[in-house]
Amino acid sequence: ASAGGGGAAQLMCPVSGQVTNFKDHDEGHPDDALARLDKVEKGSRAGSRTGSSKSGSKRSKQSGSKKSSTSRNKVRRRVKRTIKFSEWEADTYIPQIKESWGIVLKNSSVSKVGMTFLDSYLEAAPDLAHMFTSAREVLAVKLADMLESIVRSVDNPRALHEQLKGLAPMHLKLGVKKEYLPKFGEVLVTVVSDSLKGEFTEQYRAAWEWLWSWLSQSMIQSLEEASNEATILSQSWDMAMDNCPGNEFGEMLFDVLFELAPNMKTLFNKPKQILSVKFMEMLSTLVSFNGDAKRTAEQSVWLGMRHVRYGARPQHVQVLGQVVVTCLERAVGDEWTAEMDKSWTELWQLACSSMLKVTMEAEKHGEVVRELWEEAKRRTTCQKFGSSLRKMLLSGTEWVQGLSAQAAKTDGDEKDGDKGKSSMQQDGSQSRSKKGGHDDKKKEESAPIMGGGQKEANGTFTDKSSDADAIGTQFWEMLTVLLDLLWEPEQMNERLTVTTHHFFSLGIRSAHLDTIGMAIHTTLERVMERSWEQKHSDAWKWFWAMVATQMRGALDVLESGDVEVIRQSWEDAKSSKPAEELGEIFFKELARIAPHVTHLFKRPKRIQALQFTNVIEMLVSFNEDPQQFFLELKPLTIRHIKYGVKADYARAFGMTVLNGISSVLGDRFDERVKGAWVLLWTRVSSCVTRSLNVGSNLVIVSLVQENLEQLEDAMDCVPRGERDEVLTKIDVNGEIISPLNWAISGGQLSMAQFVMGDLLAIRADRYRYYYGRETLFKTHPDLVQCVARQMPALLDNLFDGLLWHAQMVQDGRVRVNYYIREMYGVPEEVKDVWTSPMGVLVLAGQSVVFNHPVMEKLLEVKWERFGLKIYAGIQIWYCIMLILFTLGFVTYQNSCAPSAEYIRLVTGGMASLTLLLQTVVLCYQFRSGQVSRCNSGFKHMPDIVVPRFLMNPWNSARYISSAMLIANAFMDLACMDNLRRGGSPQQLGGDGHDDPLKREHGINVLGAVTAIFIWLQLIQVLILSERMAAFTYTVGRMVKDFAQNFTVIIVVMVAFSAAMTILEAPGGYSDGLGSSIFNVLKISIGLAPHEAIEQESWAMACLVVLTIIVNIGFLNILVAQLVLAYASLSTDQEGCAKMNRAYICVEMESFLSLKYRQKLYDELSFDEPLEFDSSDEGPCGGIQSLCPSTVRSHPKYVPDRVQRFTGEASVMDPWPSAKVEEEEVLSPYSFFRHFL
């Protein structure tokens, strides 16, 4: 079941699982969130508190037990009963129920029965008509399915009862009451009677009345048992949330708070929409920990510590408690009772008692101890601090000696090779036994605290040993980190957990903490010398007491052997059942305890079961390796926040784990094992709850729910100075996540478009411009690559946000700003130009994006500044080689004149130099990682690594042709030199075995192939023309289709050539396979006649079949494919031409040195602001151009898209919006505020 909008909810049938909608009572909804509380309402609430105090005064107490006041909120003690029924009744009535239902279905359809049932029930209970909000047809089918499911399962009453027990907590939460059941049963019997007409007997009536009587009894008992486990707090909280869905309750709370205490607006200076989410999570967490005094106190202490930084005062806490109770009373409405009032008052008083104490102490000592440590760091060093501390700890004591040795060893290991790990990351072994820890305790109880040593002028002791340096480093790091996190108690607790585990591995035990605290106290006193005051002593004692409490709890677990107990019991559980079965046990237990959260589990059963066991495995590692636990907790938390998991679900999961382990282990789950697991979850739950709480804000909630309207409302209340930060990074338990990446990876296009558009919107008030472009690219360095690969449709929104047009035309020109600094690519940040935005877009192969004005401008800048010059220079070089080759090897092919030989020599030299430079480029790209990975096409073979230079087919052709030119030049020169000297053919052929004519023919063939190669490369020069560039690019893209078809044609031709060779057909087919392939190819393309084989029937048949397959089949298919490919490419020839030119630009830029690239970048002056109008300087980071007025007809033209807002403003003020302005008008203080 799940809550619906507008106060609607759903009730699931306990038997069939079918859902029925109903609507909550409207009484109790606040008429106006801003209405002032009247005295009558306050008086009635005060009276209810008095009544509850009297009624709650007669509670019994167990001697010696220490239970919190909230544990007394249990409505009833749990009484376990079983449903009793007569076996005779079951054997008698069940067959009659099935028989009569069969007749009902024969006489009428299922939908008609459901419709009759619905109409009859609404006629019998018109006051409950609001429960049925869905369409009549839908409800009729659901009701009919429910009845059929009951009949189908009636054979097993006990199973039906277990199902009802499992669904009872959900029914209780939804407000189902036993008063609803009798009327439902009466209507059921009436509907069956009317359907059977004359066939309905008294036996049938008795059977159906027995069935509903039994189901009602089971339902009532299940609800009572569930209510025994539910507290008044949780029931009233659920009722309030049902009546005030979403953040309505939180916003109402702050409205009432600011109405009753307007001076507290300065404390809560953020918009109420943001505050309400956090406050709702806080209340929900307190409710979930109800009955656990330790966890409640811990959460309260953490809340108090955090709010000291915000300027909270003790009196604020009490006022807020009164407002909470008042708002809950109004939200619950007529269901509010004196017991609820008392329970919430007691809960808040319990939280306040801890919160007030820590707030006052933290306010007094917090900044003092932080300033003390900062001053100590200025006066001494880590090594001197460690030396003095070691003296204070008495180096003659055994545990201090062990600490020194272990710390020095750890420090030495870090210096030798583990520099990447801090001392708090080391996972020391727990080799010291429990007995050893107690021996250390006995020795230290009788040891003095301070010892002697040589004193320096500043009051610190000197000790140049590595032990002193190691000890100093350990405690220096710990104190620095903890004091930096003083006002973030949850994070401090996590770091302290990791540090304590490390110190345990060094030999520190609980008994040593007081000694260590006093030793650090004395060391600080000596460092401060005369500056030491009593306030420093009090502040340090307060801080160390807080630290020692947390450390002592962790050390007690490690010393008691709980780690081994938990690990052994978990291994026993895993060995007793398969992982999948274990997971299924946990899932069923969770469904029984908290069925309202099972909708979150949508994966297949097997995967879900394995995930359960993996999570418990991670929990077990909390005591063994807390550092690894927190590392795994971060991504796990982010995933669960995306699933919609809330902090108050943690308690249900903890109960699931404990009950699941208990059921698996059976008798082995004794009090010792149970205590260890309970303590483990007690410690883990705080971390899990905190992780889920910090990830709850309006933006994340909107993303989880995929609610664009809610996201827009959330941003309307964000201060303008923080808007960019909120949309680009959210801290979840120390892990920074991006809402934009969240939306892109989740395929939420509309959400991503809103985030992108909001960040790239240009806004202005009277003092400054706000433009989130820099923040966007800074927090998303791979933005273009991410968008191009995962959501290409978002590229257009990105480019639109980098463009600005003026509204006015001056001298036939329009001012246009292109904010392309990040798109250009900062050379110092983008060493590999193929990873720059333009390089990424070129490799993505989306030609349409290059038609955008931003990409056109970017391409124009690069092409004109360096692309055209370098490319033209290279092409001129190749053209000179082409001309020389044509003269030396074509025009003067057989000439032995010196001029001809010189031309050939120069051609060979240029080719050699070209090949050398190309090889250097290849080596550089290979070493620098500028390579592309090509799929080998085989499953077990690795990808082929190819330098990017060779990925361009033209470059590959140039590389091969350079080698061929060298071969032509020097082979031809050797031949000509020998003939000029009058050498004989035998001398030309070497030893006389080679035929000189064949060798000369081979040289000519090589020259012919080279001529074809080098002349075809002249096509690359045509890139200088946009039309020719588009055509060549289109032809190049179609080569792939041609190659695929031609490969298949070659295989077919080889197959038939082999057949012709075996048949020894006349015409040269008997000379071998090579000759046959050549002959078949000539016949296929019409270069040779086939009369010679007309008399050979089998050979002629082969040729006919081959001609049909190749000429009629494959070639026509190829023509059709090429036509389609050309048609699709020709629709965007302009974009293809620009992308081809962009590819050349990126390639030319890759040849430039980093220094020269930086020089070109600096010349663009991206750091200078661009003007929107004369003397109106806007954001920097772009280039301004004066474009012809025809640009106003471009689809991307938006006249002056800057959003300007007037009036006084601050960076902490949200941007005005229609909704905010409406709330301002409705505010009772708006008139006076605007007047002032």
PDB file of C-alpha atoms in Angstrom, residues 1053-1164:
ATOM      1  CA  MET A1053      33.781 -15.546 -56.024  1.00  0.00           C
ATOM      2  CA  VAL A1054      36.572 -17.577 -54.406  1.00  0.00           C
ATOM      3  CA  ALA A1055      34.109 -20.401 -53.774  1.00  0.00           C
ATOM      4  CA  PHE A1056      33.044 -20.564 -57.426  1.00  0.00           C
ATOM      5  CA  SER A1057      36.651 -20.130 -58.598  1.00  0.00           C
ATOM      6  CA  ALA A1058      37.589 -23.221 -56.602  1.00  0.00           C
ATOM      7  CA  ALA A1059      34.767 -25.088 -58.287  1.00  0.00           C
ATOM      8  CA  MET A1060      35.926 -23.978 -61.742  1.00  0.00           C
ATOM      9  CA  THR A1061      39.464 -25.085 -60.941  1.00  0.00           C
ATOM     10  CA  ILE A1062      38.280 -28.557 -59.937  1.00  0.00           C
ATOM     11  CA  LEU A1063      36.214 -28.812 -63.130  1.00  0.00           C
ATOM     12  CA  GLU A1064      39.337 -27.832 -65.159  1.00  0.00           C
ATOM     13  CA  ALA A1065      37.246 -25.637 -67.395  1.00  0.00           C
ATOM     14  CA  PRO A1066      38.946 -24.333 -70.539  1.00  0.00           C
ATOM     15  CA  GLY A1067      40.192 -20.774 -70.635  1.00  0.00           C
ATOM     16  CA  GLY A1068      42.943 -20.902 -68.014  1.00  0.00           C
ATOM     17  CA  TYR A1069      40.908 -22.320 -65.126  1.00  0.00           C
ATOM     18  CA  SER A1070      43.158 -25.366 -64.914  1.00  0.00           C
ATOM     19  CA  ASP A1071      46.259 -23.245 -64.125  1.00  0.00           C
ATOM     20  CA  GLY A1072      45.424 -22.947 -60.447  1.00  0.00           C
ATOM     21  CA  LEU A1073      43.113 -21.172 -58.023  1.00  0.00           C
ATOM     22  CA  GLY A1074      44.709 -17.764 -58.536  1.00  0.00           C
ATOM     23  CA  SER A1075      44.170 -17.911 -62.279  1.00  0.00           C
ATOM     24  CA  SER A1076      40.581 -19.035 -61.777  1.00  0.00           C
ATOM     25  CA  ILE A1077      39.841 -16.149 -59.398  1.00  0.00           C
ATOM     26  CA  PHE A1078      41.276 -13.683 -61.897  1.00  0.00           C
ATOM     27  CA  ASN A1079      39.234 -15.156 -64.759  1.00  0.00           C
ATOM     28  CA  VAL A1080      36.012 -15.226 -62.746  1.00  0.00           C
ATOM     29  CA  LEU A1081      36.547 -11.598 -61.741  1.00  0.00           C
ATOM     30  CA  LYS A1082      37.059 -10.542 -65.367  1.00  0.00           C
ATOM     31  CA  ILE A1083      33.945 -12.351 -66.505  1.00  0.00           C
ATOM     32  CA  SER A1084      31.876 -10.890 -63.628  1.00  0.00           C
ATOM     33  CA  ILE A1085      32.743  -7.311 -64.553  1.00  0.00           C
ATOM     34  CA  GLY A1086      32.553  -7.964 -68.291  1.00  0.00           C
ATOM     35  CA  LEU A1087      36.251  -7.722 -69.180  1.00  0.00           C
ATOM     36  CA  ALA A1088      36.583 -11.233 -70.679  1.00  0.00           C
ATOM     37  CA  PRO A1089      34.354 -13.405 -72.914  1.00  0.00           C
ATOM     38  CA  HIS A1090      33.015 -16.746 -71.763  1.00  0.00           C
ATOM     39  CA  GLU A1091      32.718 -18.495 -75.111  1.00  0.00           C
ATOM     40  CA  ALA A1092      35.544 -20.880 -74.207  1.00  0.00           C
ATOM     41  CA  ILE A1093      33.465 -22.632 -71.583  1.00  0.00           C
ATOM     42  CA  GLU A1094      30.100 -22.602 -73.301  1.00  0.00           C
ATOM     43  CA  GLN A1095      30.549 -26.273 -74.172  1.00  0.00           C
ATOM     44  CA  GLU A1096      31.202 -27.201 -70.533  1.00  0.00           C
ATOM     45  CA  SER A1097      27.732 -27.461 -69.029  1.00  0.00           C
ATOM     46  CA  TRP A1098      28.805 -27.671 -65.363  1.00  0.00           C
ATOM     47  CA  ALA A1099      31.278 -24.830 -65.700  1.00  0.00           C
ATOM     48  CA  MET A1100      28.690 -22.714 -67.512  1.00  0.00           C
ATOM     49  CA  ALA A1101      26.146 -23.462 -64.783  1.00  0.00           C
ATOM     50  CA  CYS A1102      28.607 -22.257 -62.150  1.00  0.00           C
ATOM     51  CA  LEU A1103      29.144 -19.002 -64.014  1.00  0.00           C
ATOM     52  CA  VAL A1104      25.406 -18.436 -64.393  1.00  0.00           C
ATOM     53  CA  VAL A1105      24.752 -18.980 -60.690  1.00  0.00           C
ATOM     54  CA  LEU A1106      27.700 -16.733 -59.806  1.00  0.00           C
ATOM     55  CA  THR A1107      26.427 -13.981 -62.066  1.00  0.00           C
ATOM     56  CA  ILE A1108      22.952 -14.175 -60.538  1.00  0.00           C
ATOM     57  CA  ILE A1109      24.296 -14.039 -56.985  1.00  0.00           C
ATOM     58  CA  VAL A1110      26.869 -11.303 -57.515  1.00  0.00           C
ATOM     59  CA  ASN A1111      25.558  -9.082 -60.288  1.00  0.00           C
ATOM     60  CA  ILE A1112      21.845  -9.387 -59.629  1.00  0.00           C
ATOM     61  CA  GLY A1113      21.921 -10.036 -55.898  1.00  0.00           C
ATOM     62  CA  PHE A1114      24.767  -8.437 -53.973  1.00  0.00           C
ATOM     63  CA  LEU A1115      25.525  -5.579 -56.331  1.00  0.00           C
ATOM     64  CA  ASN A1116      21.886  -4.458 -56.375  1.00  0.00           C
ATOM     65  CA  ILE A1117      21.735  -4.695 -52.602  1.00  0.00           C
ATOM     66  CA  LEU A1118      24.908  -2.606 -52.462  1.00  0.00           C
ATOM     67  CA  VAL A1119      23.433   0.010 -54.782  1.00  0.00           C
ATOM     68  CA  ALA A1120      20.284   0.229 -52.639  1.00  0.00           C
ATOM     69  CA  GLN A1121      22.328   0.617 -49.448  1.00  0.00           C
ATOM     70  CA  LEU A1122      24.501   3.308 -50.969  1.00  0.00           C
ATOM     71  CA  VAL A1123      21.459   5.196 -52.193  1.00  0.00           C
ATOM     72  CA  LEU A1124      19.908   5.147 -48.729  1.00  0.00           C
ATOM     73  CA  ALA A1125      23.183   6.115 -47.069  1.00  0.00           C
ATOM     74  CA  TYR A1126      23.718   8.984 -49.489  1.00  0.00           C
ATOM     75  CA  ALA A1127      20.160  10.190 -49.036  1.00  0.00           C
ATOM     76  CA  SER A1128      20.502  10.307 -45.242  1.00  0.00           C
ATOM     77  CA  LEU A1129      23.913  11.962 -45.356  1.00  0.00           C
ATOM     78  CA  SER A1130      23.046  14.463 -48.057  1.00  0.00           C
ATOM     79  CA  THR A1131      20.269  15.927 -45.901  1.00  0.00           C
ATOM     80  CA  ASP A1132      22.945  17.414 -43.669  1.00  0.00           C
ATOM     81  CA  GLN A1133      25.833  17.945 -46.049  1.00  0.00           C
ATOM     82  CA  GLU A1134      26.643  21.277 -44.459  1.00  0.00           C
ATOM     83  CA  GLY A1135      26.940  19.706 -41.029  1.00  0.00           C
ATOM     84  CA  CYS A1136      29.067  16.885 -42.442  1.00  0.00           C
ATOM     85  CA  ALA A1137      31.393  19.382 -44.097  1.00  0.00           C
ATOM     86  CA  LYS A1138      31.800  21.327 -40.877  1.00  0.00           C
ATOM     87  CA  MET A1139      32.411  18.181 -38.868  1.00  0.00           C
ATOM     88  CA  ASN A1140      35.021  17.072 -41.408  1.00  0.00           C
ATOM     89  CA  ARG A1141      36.722  20.434 -41.070  1.00  0.00           C
ATOM     90  CA  ALA A1142      36.477  20.190 -37.277  1.00  0.00           C
ATOM     91  CA  TYR A1143      38.210  16.827 -37.442  1.00  0.00           C
ATOM     92  CA  ILE A1144      41.046  18.449 -39.387  1.00  0.00           C
ATOM     93  CA  CYS A1145      41.237  21.276 -36.817  1.00  0.00           C
ATOM     94  CA  VAL A1146      41.522  18.858 -33.898  1.00  0.00           C
ATOM     95  CA  GLU A1147      44.173  16.866 -35.733  1.00  0.00           C
ATOM     96  CA  MET A1148      46.167  19.991 -36.579  1.00  0.00           C
ATOM     97  CA  GLU A1149      45.942  21.154 -32.968  1.00  0.00           C
ATOM     98  CA  SER A1150      47.332  17.811 -31.793  1.00  0.00           C
ATOM     99  CA  PHE A1151      50.536  18.582 -33.732  1.00  0.00           C
ATOM    100  CA  LEU A1152      51.090  21.833 -31.811  1.00  0.00           C
ATOM    101  CA  SER A1153      53.163  22.092 -28.661  1.00  0.00           C
ATOM    102  CA  LEU A1154      51.459  22.830 -25.361  1.00  0.00           C
ATOM    103  CA  LYS A1155      53.291  26.125 -25.093  1.00  0.00           C
ATOM    104  CA  TYR A1156      52.100  27.317 -28.503  1.00  0.00           C
ATOM    105  CA  ARG A1157      48.538  26.170 -27.798  1.00  0.00           C
ATOM    106  CA  GLN A1158      48.575  28.160 -24.566  1.00  0.00           C
ATOM    107  CA  LYS A1159      49.834  31.213 -26.462  1.00  0.00           C
ATOM    108  CA  LEU A1160      46.937  30.965 -28.936  1.00  0.00           C
ATOM    109  CA  TYR A1161      44.508  30.576 -26.028  1.00  0.00           C
ATOM    110  CA  ASP A1162      45.827  33.611 -24.169  1.00  0.00           C
ATOM    111  CA  GLU A1163      45.503  35.770 -27.274  1.00  0.00           C
ATOM    112  CA  LEU A1164      41.731  35.250 -27.209  1.00  0.00           C
TER     113      LEU A1164
END
